[in-house]
Amino acid sequence: MIFQIDTNMIITTSRKPSQLTRRFTQFIKHYFNLTYINRGKTSFNKIVNTTKQDNIEKLVVITETKGNPSSINIYNIEKSTQTPVLSFYINTSIPSNKKTINVNSNDIYIINKAKSLSEINELFTEIKPDYKITQNCVICKDTTHPDAIAEITFIDKNGKNTDYKIYINGYKIVDENII
């Protein structure tokens, strides 16, 4: 299934993130052209209030375990801020050298080929573009990685792999009316 993502979101990290988590979060920020809030010691409530003031409905928080990104939590600010409405438990593969990200952030598609993530399809509105998508896309597919159920690959506007990957170990849907 193919979806288009709403990029009217704010992204941040857990408190005092490691350099690796900040780098991963910056990649996600640039890829999707999201607004980033530097977390530091800022409280979660202050981040939520900033999000509300900017009339943004969704907050994405990247958390870490032992200095590595470990989950992506999506909060719907209009409904509840105490519990994420969708959480992905992840491992990441981040290229050792920094790369320029060439993406047209206004036209990114998510292609979900992962049977293990089929339940998530119901959260999005499917679109059927008039052309085959080979660039500016995020591809989710089942994986052979021993600890993951799916992997996500990011493709740039030239159709090249960015070398950033997310391995999804599991997910939790709390509210099906998030998107």
mmCIF file with all atom_site columns, C-alpha atoms in Angstrom:
data_model
loop_
_atom_site.group_PDB
_atom_site.id
_atom_site.type_symbol
_atom_site.label_atom_id
_atom_site.label_alt_id
_atom_site.label_comp_id
_atom_site.label_asym_id
_atom_site.label_entity_id
_atom_site.label_seq_id
_atom_site.pdbx_PDB_ins_code
_atom_site.Cartn_x
_atom_site.Cartn_y
_atom_site.Cartn_z
_atom_site.occupancy
_atom_site.B_iso_or_equiv
_atom_site.pdbx_formal_charge
_atom_site.auth_seq_id
_atom_site.auth_comp_id
_atom_site.auth_asym_id
_atom_site.auth_atom_id
_atom_site.pdbx_PDB_model_num
ATOM 1   C CA . MET A 1 1   ? 0.000  0.000   0.000   1.00 0.00 ? 1   MET A CA 1
ATOM 2   C CA . ILE A 1 2   ? 1.147  3.551   -0.701  1.00 0.00 ? 2   ILE A CA 1
ATOM 3   C CA . PHE A 1 3   ? 0.535  6.520   1.605   1.00 0.00 ? 3   PHE A CA 1
ATOM 4   C CA . GLN A 1 4   ? 1.512  10.149  1.762   1.00 0.00 ? 4   GLN A CA 1
ATOM 5   C CA . ILE A 1 5   ? 2.609  11.455  5.146   1.00 0.00 ? 5   ILE A CA 1
ATOM 6   C CA . ASP A 1 6   ? 1.515  14.638  6.905   1.00 0.00 ? 6   ASP A CA 1
ATOM 7   C CA . THR A 1 7   ? 4.690  16.568  7.706   1.00 0.00 ? 7   THR A CA 1
ATOM 8   C CA . ASN A 1 8   ? 3.011  19.095  9.991   1.00 0.00 ? 8   ASN A CA 1
ATOM 9   C CA . MET A 1 9   ? 4.707  17.593  13.047  1.00 0.00 ? 9   MET A CA 1
ATOM 10  C CA . ILE A 1 10  ? 7.334  18.554  15.569  1.00 0.00 ? 10  ILE A CA 1
ATOM 11  C CA . ILE A 1 11  ? 10.168 16.157  16.344  1.00 0.00 ? 11  ILE A CA 1
ATOM 12  C CA . THR A 1 12  ? 12.373 16.015  19.409  1.00 0.00 ? 12  THR A CA 1
ATOM 13  C CA . THR A 1 13  ? 14.358 13.525  21.469  1.00 0.00 ? 13  THR A CA 1
ATOM 14  C CA . SER A 1 14  ? 14.317 12.267  25.011  1.00 0.00 ? 14  SER A CA 1
ATOM 15  C CA . ARG A 1 15  ? 16.279 14.372  27.503  1.00 0.00 ? 15  ARG A CA 1
ATOM 16  C CA . LYS A 1 16  ? 20.035 14.712  27.029  1.00 0.00 ? 16  LYS A CA 1
ATOM 17  C CA . PRO A 1 17  ? 20.266 12.524  23.913  1.00 0.00 ? 17  PRO A CA 1
ATOM 18  C CA . SER A 1 18  ? 23.476 10.924  22.723  1.00 0.00 ? 18  SER A CA 1
ATOM 19  C CA . GLN A 1 19  ? 25.224 12.183  19.614  1.00 0.00 ? 19  GLN A CA 1
ATOM 20  C CA . LEU A 1 20  ? 23.983 9.139   17.680  1.00 0.00 ? 20  LEU A CA 1
ATOM 21  C CA . THR A 1 21  ? 20.361 9.791   18.647  1.00 0.00 ? 21  THR A CA 1
ATOM 22  C CA . ARG A 1 22  ? 20.670 13.480  17.736  1.00 0.00 ? 22  ARG A CA 1
ATOM 23  C CA . ARG A 1 23  ? 22.178 12.543  14.367  1.00 0.00 ? 23  ARG A CA 1
ATOM 24  C CA . PHE A 1 24  ? 19.376 10.069  13.631  1.00 0.00 ? 24  PHE A CA 1
ATOM 25  C CA . THR A 1 25  ? 16.736 12.621  14.698  1.00 0.00 ? 25  THR A CA 1
ATOM 26  C CA . GLN A 1 26  ? 18.340 15.280  12.486  1.00 0.00 ? 26  GLN A CA 1
ATOM 27  C CA . PHE A 1 27  ? 18.189 12.872  9.542   1.00 0.00 ? 27  PHE A CA 1
ATOM 28  C CA . ILE A 1 28  ? 14.460 12.260  10.131  1.00 0.00 ? 28  ILE A CA 1
ATOM 29  C CA . LYS A 1 29  ? 13.930 16.019  10.530  1.00 0.00 ? 29  LYS A CA 1
ATOM 30  C CA . HIS A 1 30  ? 15.637 16.814  7.209   1.00 0.00 ? 30  HIS A CA 1
ATOM 31  C CA . TYR A 1 31  ? 14.136 13.892  5.323   1.00 0.00 ? 31  TYR A CA 1
ATOM 32  C CA . PHE A 1 32  ? 10.545 14.784  6.233   1.00 0.00 ? 32  PHE A CA 1
ATOM 33  C CA . ASN A 1 33  ? 11.133 18.548  6.615   1.00 0.00 ? 33  ASN A CA 1
ATOM 34  C CA . LEU A 1 34  ? 9.862  18.520  10.187  1.00 0.00 ? 34  LEU A CA 1
ATOM 35  C CA . THR A 1 35  ? 10.237 21.214  12.821  1.00 0.00 ? 35  THR A CA 1
ATOM 36  C CA . TYR A 1 36  ? 12.858 20.189  15.390  1.00 0.00 ? 36  TYR A CA 1
ATOM 37  C CA . ILE A 1 37  ? 12.932 21.264  19.018  1.00 0.00 ? 37  ILE A CA 1
ATOM 38  C CA . ASN A 1 38  ? 16.266 20.894  20.787  1.00 0.00 ? 38  ASN A CA 1
ATOM 39  C CA . ARG A 1 39  ? 15.247 19.048  23.950  1.00 0.00 ? 39  ARG A CA 1
ATOM 40  C CA . GLY A 1 40  ? 18.167 19.340  26.346  1.00 0.00 ? 40  GLY A CA 1
ATOM 41  C CA . LYS A 1 41  ? 16.622 19.702  29.806  1.00 0.00 ? 41  LYS A CA 1
ATOM 42  C CA . THR A 1 42  ? 13.260 21.028  28.553  1.00 0.00 ? 42  THR A CA 1
ATOM 43  C CA . SER A 1 43  ? 10.288 19.292  30.172  1.00 0.00 ? 43  SER A CA 1
ATOM 44  C CA . PHE A 1 44  ? 7.866  17.230  28.128  1.00 0.00 ? 44  PHE A CA 1
ATOM 45  C CA . ASN A 1 45  ? 5.000  19.568  29.107  1.00 0.00 ? 45  ASN A CA 1
ATOM 46  C CA . LYS A 1 46  ? 6.885  22.592  27.776  1.00 0.00 ? 46  LYS A CA 1
ATOM 47  C CA . ILE A 1 47  ? 7.449  20.779  24.452  1.00 0.00 ? 47  ILE A CA 1
ATOM 48  C CA . VAL A 1 48  ? 3.719  19.954  24.309  1.00 0.00 ? 48  VAL A CA 1
ATOM 49  C CA . ASN A 1 49  ? 2.780  23.588  25.006  1.00 0.00 ? 49  ASN A CA 1
ATOM 50  C CA . THR A 1 50  ? 5.131  24.774  22.226  1.00 0.00 ? 50  THR A CA 1
ATOM 51  C CA . THR A 1 51  ? 3.495  22.277  19.877  1.00 0.00 ? 51  THR A CA 1
ATOM 52  C CA . LYS A 1 52  ? 0.015  23.514  20.808  1.00 0.00 ? 52  LYS A CA 1
ATOM 53  C CA . GLN A 1 53  ? 1.032  27.172  20.337  1.00 0.00 ? 53  GLN A CA 1
ATOM 54  C CA . ASP A 1 54  ? 2.245  26.381  16.834  1.00 0.00 ? 54  ASP A CA 1
ATOM 55  C CA . ASN A 1 55  ? -1.079 24.635  16.024  1.00 0.00 ? 55  ASN A CA 1
ATOM 56  C CA . ILE A 1 56  ? 0.676  21.358  15.354  1.00 0.00 ? 56  ILE A CA 1
ATOM 57  C CA . GLU A 1 57  ? -1.278 18.212  16.165  1.00 0.00 ? 57  GLU A CA 1
ATOM 58  C CA . LYS A 1 58  ? 1.469  15.598  16.314  1.00 0.00 ? 58  LYS A CA 1
ATOM 59  C CA . LEU A 1 59  ? 4.660  15.330  18.300  1.00 0.00 ? 59  LEU A CA 1
ATOM 60  C CA . VAL A 1 60  ? 7.310  12.718  17.485  1.00 0.00 ? 60  VAL A CA 1
ATOM 61  C CA . VAL A 1 61  ? 9.744  11.806  20.247  1.00 0.00 ? 61  VAL A CA 1
ATOM 62  C CA . ILE A 1 62  ? 12.817 9.671   19.559  1.00 0.00 ? 62  ILE A CA 1
ATOM 63  C CA . THR A 1 63  ? 13.943 7.900   22.725  1.00 0.00 ? 63  THR A CA 1
ATOM 64  C CA . GLU A 1 64  ? 17.130 5.983   23.350  1.00 0.00 ? 64  GLU A CA 1
ATOM 65  C CA . THR A 1 65  ? 18.547 3.068   25.283  1.00 0.00 ? 65  THR A CA 1
ATOM 66  C CA . LYS A 1 66  ? 22.265 2.955   26.062  1.00 0.00 ? 66  LYS A CA 1
ATOM 67  C CA . GLY A 1 67  ? 22.900 5.875   23.693  1.00 0.00 ? 67  GLY A CA 1
ATOM 68  C CA . ASN A 1 68  ? 21.133 4.316   20.679  1.00 0.00 ? 68  ASN A CA 1
ATOM 69  C CA . PRO A 1 69  ? 17.742 5.293   19.236  1.00 0.00 ? 69  PRO A CA 1
ATOM 70  C CA . SER A 1 70  ? 15.286 2.726   20.609  1.00 0.00 ? 70  SER A CA 1
ATOM 71  C CA . SER A 1 71  ? 11.777 3.970   19.921  1.00 0.00 ? 71  SER A CA 1
ATOM 72  C CA . ILE A 1 72  ? 9.753  6.410   17.881  1.00 0.00 ? 72  ILE A CA 1
ATOM 73  C CA . ASN A 1 73  ? 6.717  7.635   19.811  1.00 0.00 ? 73  ASN A CA 1
ATOM 74  C CA . ILE A 1 74  ? 3.962  9.632   18.149  1.00 0.00 ? 74  ILE A CA 1
ATOM 75  C CA . TYR A 1 75  ? 1.685  11.752  20.323  1.00 0.00 ? 75  TYR A CA 1
ATOM 76  C CA . ASN A 1 76  ? -1.585 13.333  19.204  1.00 0.00 ? 76  ASN A CA 1
ATOM 77  C CA . ILE A 1 77  ? -1.494 16.644  21.040  1.00 0.00 ? 77  ILE A CA 1
ATOM 78  C CA . GLU A 1 78  ? -5.234 17.277  20.671  1.00 0.00 ? 78  GLU A CA 1
ATOM 79  C CA . LYS A 1 79  ? -6.189 14.016  22.388  1.00 0.00 ? 79  LYS A CA 1
ATOM 80  C CA . SER A 1 80  ? -3.735 12.928  25.047  1.00 0.00 ? 80  SER A CA 1
ATOM 81  C CA . THR A 1 81  ? -0.162 13.791  25.793  1.00 0.00 ? 81  THR A CA 1
ATOM 82  C CA . GLN A 1 82  ? 0.573  11.233  28.475  1.00 0.00 ? 82  GLN A CA 1
ATOM 83  C CA . THR A 1 83  ? 0.609  8.175   26.232  1.00 0.00 ? 83  THR A CA 1
ATOM 84  C CA . PRO A 1 84  ? 1.871  7.905   22.676  1.00 0.00 ? 84  PRO A CA 1
ATOM 85  C CA . VAL A 1 85  ? -0.847 6.899   20.226  1.00 0.00 ? 85  VAL A CA 1
ATOM 86  C CA . LEU A 1 86  ? 1.687  4.907   18.201  1.00 0.00 ? 86  LEU A CA 1
ATOM 87  C CA . SER A 1 87  ? 5.085  3.555   19.238  1.00 0.00 ? 87  SER A CA 1
ATOM 88  C CA . PHE A 1 88  ? 7.697  1.782   17.156  1.00 0.00 ? 88  PHE A CA 1
ATOM 89  C CA . TYR A 1 89  ? 10.426 -0.136  18.981  1.00 0.00 ? 89  TYR A CA 1
ATOM 90  C CA . ILE A 1 90  ? 13.514 0.106   16.811  1.00 0.00 ? 90  ILE A CA 1
ATOM 91  C CA . ASN A 1 91  ? 17.171 -0.419  16.093  1.00 0.00 ? 91  ASN A CA 1
ATOM 92  C CA . THR A 1 92  ? 18.883 1.771   13.538  1.00 0.00 ? 92  THR A CA 1
ATOM 93  C CA . SER A 1 93  ? 21.656 1.523   11.001  1.00 0.00 ? 93  SER A CA 1
ATOM 94  C CA . ILE A 1 94  ? 23.293 4.899   10.479  1.00 0.00 ? 94  ILE A CA 1
ATOM 95  C CA . PRO A 1 95  ? 26.079 5.462   7.934   1.00 0.00 ? 95  PRO A CA 1
ATOM 96  C CA . SER A 1 96  ? 29.429 6.290   9.504   1.00 0.00 ? 96  SER A CA 1
ATOM 97  C CA . ASN A 1 97  ? 30.018 9.246   7.194   1.00 0.00 ? 97  ASN A CA 1
ATOM 98  C CA . LYS A 1 98  ? 27.620 12.168  6.985   1.00 0.00 ? 98  LYS A CA 1
ATOM 99  C CA . LYS A 1 99  ? 25.769 12.455  3.698   1.00 0.00 ? 99  LYS A CA 1
ATOM 100 C CA . THR A 1 100 ? 23.822 15.244  2.084   1.00 0.00 ? 100 THR A CA 1
ATOM 101 C CA . ILE A 1 101 ? 20.136 14.383  2.004   1.00 0.00 ? 101 ILE A CA 1
ATOM 102 C CA . ASN A 1 102 ? 18.538 15.139  -1.352  1.00 0.00 ? 102 ASN A CA 1
ATOM 103 C CA . VAL A 1 103 ? 14.798 14.847  -0.887  1.00 0.00 ? 103 VAL A CA 1
ATOM 104 C CA . ASN A 1 104 ? 11.775 16.766  -2.063  1.00 0.00 ? 104 ASN A CA 1
ATOM 105 C CA . SER A 1 105 ? 10.084 16.782  1.345   1.00 0.00 ? 105 SER A CA 1
ATOM 106 C CA . ASN A 1 106 ? 6.755  17.979  -0.054  1.00 0.00 ? 106 ASN A CA 1
ATOM 107 C CA . ASP A 1 107 ? 6.284  14.811  -2.058  1.00 0.00 ? 107 ASP A CA 1
ATOM 108 C CA . ILE A 1 108 ? 7.350  11.830  0.093   1.00 0.00 ? 108 ILE A CA 1
ATOM 109 C CA . TYR A 1 109 ? 5.511  8.532   -0.112  1.00 0.00 ? 109 TYR A CA 1
ATOM 110 C CA . ILE A 1 110 ? 5.480  5.593   2.273   1.00 0.00 ? 110 ILE A CA 1
ATOM 111 C CA . ILE A 1 111 ? 5.345  2.223   0.565   1.00 0.00 ? 111 ILE A CA 1
ATOM 112 C CA . ASN A 1 112 ? 4.393  -0.549  2.995   1.00 0.00 ? 112 ASN A CA 1
ATOM 113 C CA . LYS A 1 113 ? 5.280  -3.985  1.637   1.00 0.00 ? 113 LYS A CA 1
ATOM 114 C CA . ALA A 1 114 ? 5.699  -5.494  5.113   1.00 0.00 ? 114 ALA A CA 1
ATOM 115 C CA . LYS A 1 115 ? 3.065  -8.073  6.009   1.00 0.00 ? 115 LYS A CA 1
ATOM 116 C CA . SER A 1 116 ? 4.204  -7.739  9.621   1.00 0.00 ? 116 SER A CA 1
ATOM 117 C CA . LEU A 1 117 ? 3.073  -4.078  9.558   1.00 0.00 ? 117 LEU A CA 1
ATOM 118 C CA . SER A 1 118 ? -0.227 -4.604  7.721   1.00 0.00 ? 118 SER A CA 1
ATOM 119 C CA . GLU A 1 119 ? -2.222 -3.530  10.794  1.00 0.00 ? 119 GLU A CA 1
ATOM 120 C CA . ILE A 1 120 ? -0.694 -0.058  10.446  1.00 0.00 ? 120 ILE A CA 1
ATOM 121 C CA . ASN A 1 121 ? -2.167 0.313   6.936   1.00 0.00 ? 121 ASN A CA 1
ATOM 122 C CA . GLU A 1 122 ? -5.543 1.010   8.522   1.00 0.00 ? 122 GLU A CA 1
ATOM 123 C CA . LEU A 1 123 ? -4.167 4.170   10.160  1.00 0.00 ? 123 LEU A CA 1
ATOM 124 C CA . PHE A 1 124 ? -3.414 5.862   6.844   1.00 0.00 ? 124 PHE A CA 1
ATOM 125 C CA . THR A 1 125 ? -5.399 6.777   3.764   1.00 0.00 ? 125 THR A CA 1
ATOM 126 C CA . GLU A 1 126 ? -4.142 4.808   0.802   1.00 0.00 ? 126 GLU A CA 1
ATOM 127 C CA . ILE A 1 127 ? -3.316 6.698   -2.374  1.00 0.00 ? 127 ILE A CA 1
ATOM 128 C CA . LYS A 1 128 ? -2.809 5.393   -5.882  1.00 0.00 ? 128 LYS A CA 1
ATOM 129 C CA . PRO A 1 129 ? -0.407 7.625   -7.787  1.00 0.00 ? 129 PRO A CA 1
ATOM 130 C CA . ASP A 1 130 ? -0.472 7.702   -11.574 1.00 0.00 ? 130 ASP A CA 1
ATOM 131 C CA . TYR A 1 131 ? 3.179  6.701   -11.776 1.00 0.00 ? 131 TYR A CA 1
ATOM 132 C CA . LYS A 1 132 ? 5.537  4.152   -10.290 1.00 0.00 ? 132 LYS A CA 1
ATOM 133 C CA . ILE A 1 133 ? 7.292  5.543   -7.242  1.00 0.00 ? 133 ILE A CA 1
ATOM 134 C CA . THR A 1 134 ? 11.062 5.044   -7.298  1.00 0.00 ? 134 THR A CA 1
ATOM 135 C CA . GLN A 1 135 ? 12.266 8.189   -5.532  1.00 0.00 ? 135 GLN A CA 1
ATOM 136 C CA . ASN A 1 136 ? 11.347 10.358  -2.517  1.00 0.00 ? 136 ASN A CA 1
ATOM 137 C CA . CYS A 1 137 ? 9.987  7.341   -0.690  1.00 0.00 ? 137 CYS A CA 1
ATOM 138 C CA . VAL A 1 138 ? 10.228 5.314   2.457   1.00 0.00 ? 138 VAL A CA 1
ATOM 139 C CA . ILE A 1 139 ? 10.009 1.581   1.835   1.00 0.00 ? 139 ILE A CA 1
ATOM 140 C CA . CYS A 1 140 ? 8.831  -0.726  4.614   1.00 0.00 ? 140 CYS A CA 1
ATOM 141 C CA . LYS A 1 141 ? 9.379  -4.432  3.994   1.00 0.00 ? 141 LYS A CA 1
ATOM 142 C CA . ASP A 1 142 ? 9.672  -7.675  5.902   1.00 0.00 ? 142 ASP A CA 1
ATOM 143 C CA . THR A 1 143 ? 13.236 -8.463  6.880   1.00 0.00 ? 143 THR A CA 1
ATOM 144 C CA . THR A 1 144 ? 15.585 -11.345 7.481   1.00 0.00 ? 144 THR A CA 1
ATOM 145 C CA . HIS A 1 145 ? 17.237 -9.422  10.332  1.00 0.00 ? 145 HIS A CA 1
ATOM 146 C CA . PRO A 1 146 ? 17.066 -11.826 13.318  1.00 0.00 ? 146 PRO A CA 1
ATOM 147 C CA . ASP A 1 147 ? 15.744 -9.312  15.871  1.00 0.00 ? 147 ASP A CA 1
ATOM 148 C CA . ALA A 1 148 ? 13.329 -7.345  13.669  1.00 0.00 ? 148 ALA A CA 1
ATOM 149 C CA . ILE A 1 149 ? 9.928  -7.835  12.087  1.00 0.00 ? 149 ILE A CA 1
ATOM 150 C CA . ALA A 1 150 ? 10.411 -5.201  9.377   1.00 0.00 ? 150 ALA A CA 1
ATOM 151 C CA . GLU A 1 151 ? 12.963 -2.789  7.985   1.00 0.00 ? 151 GLU A CA 1
ATOM 152 C CA . ILE A 1 152 ? 12.557 0.714   6.648   1.00 0.00 ? 152 ILE A CA 1
ATOM 153 C CA . THR A 1 153 ? 14.758 2.132   3.899   1.00 0.00 ? 153 THR A CA 1
ATOM 154 C CA . PHE A 1 154 ? 14.853 5.794   2.865   1.00 0.00 ? 154 PHE A CA 1
ATOM 155 C CA . ILE A 1 155 ? 15.200 6.627   -0.848  1.00 0.00 ? 155 ILE A CA 1
ATOM 156 C CA . ASP A 1 156 ? 16.201 10.140  -1.992  1.00 0.00 ? 156 ASP A CA 1
ATOM 157 C CA . LYS A 1 157 ? 14.924 12.256  -4.903  1.00 0.00 ? 157 LYS A CA 1
ATOM 158 C CA . ASN A 1 158 ? 17.459 10.638  -7.246  1.00 0.00 ? 158 ASN A CA 1
ATOM 159 C CA . GLY A 1 159 ? 16.252 7.121   -6.421  1.00 0.00 ? 159 GLY A CA 1
ATOM 160 C CA . LYS A 1 160 ? 19.336 6.342   -4.310  1.00 0.00 ? 160 LYS A CA 1
ATOM 161 C CA . ASN A 1 161 ? 19.359 4.657   -0.929  1.00 0.00 ? 161 ASN A CA 1
ATOM 162 C CA . THR A 1 162 ? 20.362 7.094   1.848   1.00 0.00 ? 162 THR A CA 1
ATOM 163 C CA . ASP A 1 163 ? 21.948 4.204   3.832   1.00 0.00 ? 163 ASP A CA 1
ATOM 164 C CA . TYR A 1 164 ? 19.851 5.054   6.897   1.00 0.00 ? 164 TYR A CA 1
ATOM 165 C CA . LYS A 1 165 ? 17.728 2.091   8.009   1.00 0.00 ? 165 LYS A CA 1
ATOM 166 C CA . ILE A 1 166 ? 15.271 1.461   10.764  1.00 0.00 ? 166 ILE A CA 1
ATOM 167 C CA . TYR A 1 167 ? 14.698 -2.075  11.989  1.00 0.00 ? 167 TYR A CA 1
ATOM 168 C CA . ILE A 1 168 ? 11.326 -2.380  13.676  1.00 0.00 ? 168 ILE A CA 1
ATOM 169 C CA . ASN A 1 169 ? 11.348 -4.847  16.556  1.00 0.00 ? 169 ASN A CA 1
ATOM 170 C CA . GLY A 1 170 ? 7.694  -4.262  17.398  1.00 0.00 ? 170 GLY A CA 1
ATOM 171 C CA . TYR A 1 171 ? 5.012  -1.627  17.636  1.00 0.00 ? 171 TYR A CA 1
ATOM 172 C CA . LYS A 1 172 ? 2.061  -0.630  19.753  1.00 0.00 ? 172 LYS A CA 1
ATOM 173 C CA . ILE A 1 173 ? -1.083 1.157   18.584  1.00 0.00 ? 173 ILE A CA 1
ATOM 174 C CA . VAL A 1 174 ? -2.984 2.885   21.390  1.00 0.00 ? 174 VAL A CA 1
ATOM 175 C CA . ASP A 1 175 ? -5.371 5.004   19.300  1.00 0.00 ? 175 ASP A CA 1
ATOM 176 C CA . GLU A 1 176 ? -6.400 4.086   15.763  1.00 0.00 ? 176 GLU A CA 1
ATOM 177 C CA . ASN A 1 177 ? -7.535 7.653   14.958  1.00 0.00 ? 177 ASN A CA 1
ATOM 178 C CA . ILE A 1 178 ? -4.078 9.203   14.931  1.00 0.00 ? 178 ILE A CA 1
ATOM 179 C CA . ILE A 1 179 ? -3.468 10.081  11.329  1.00 0.00 ? 179 ILE A CA 1
#
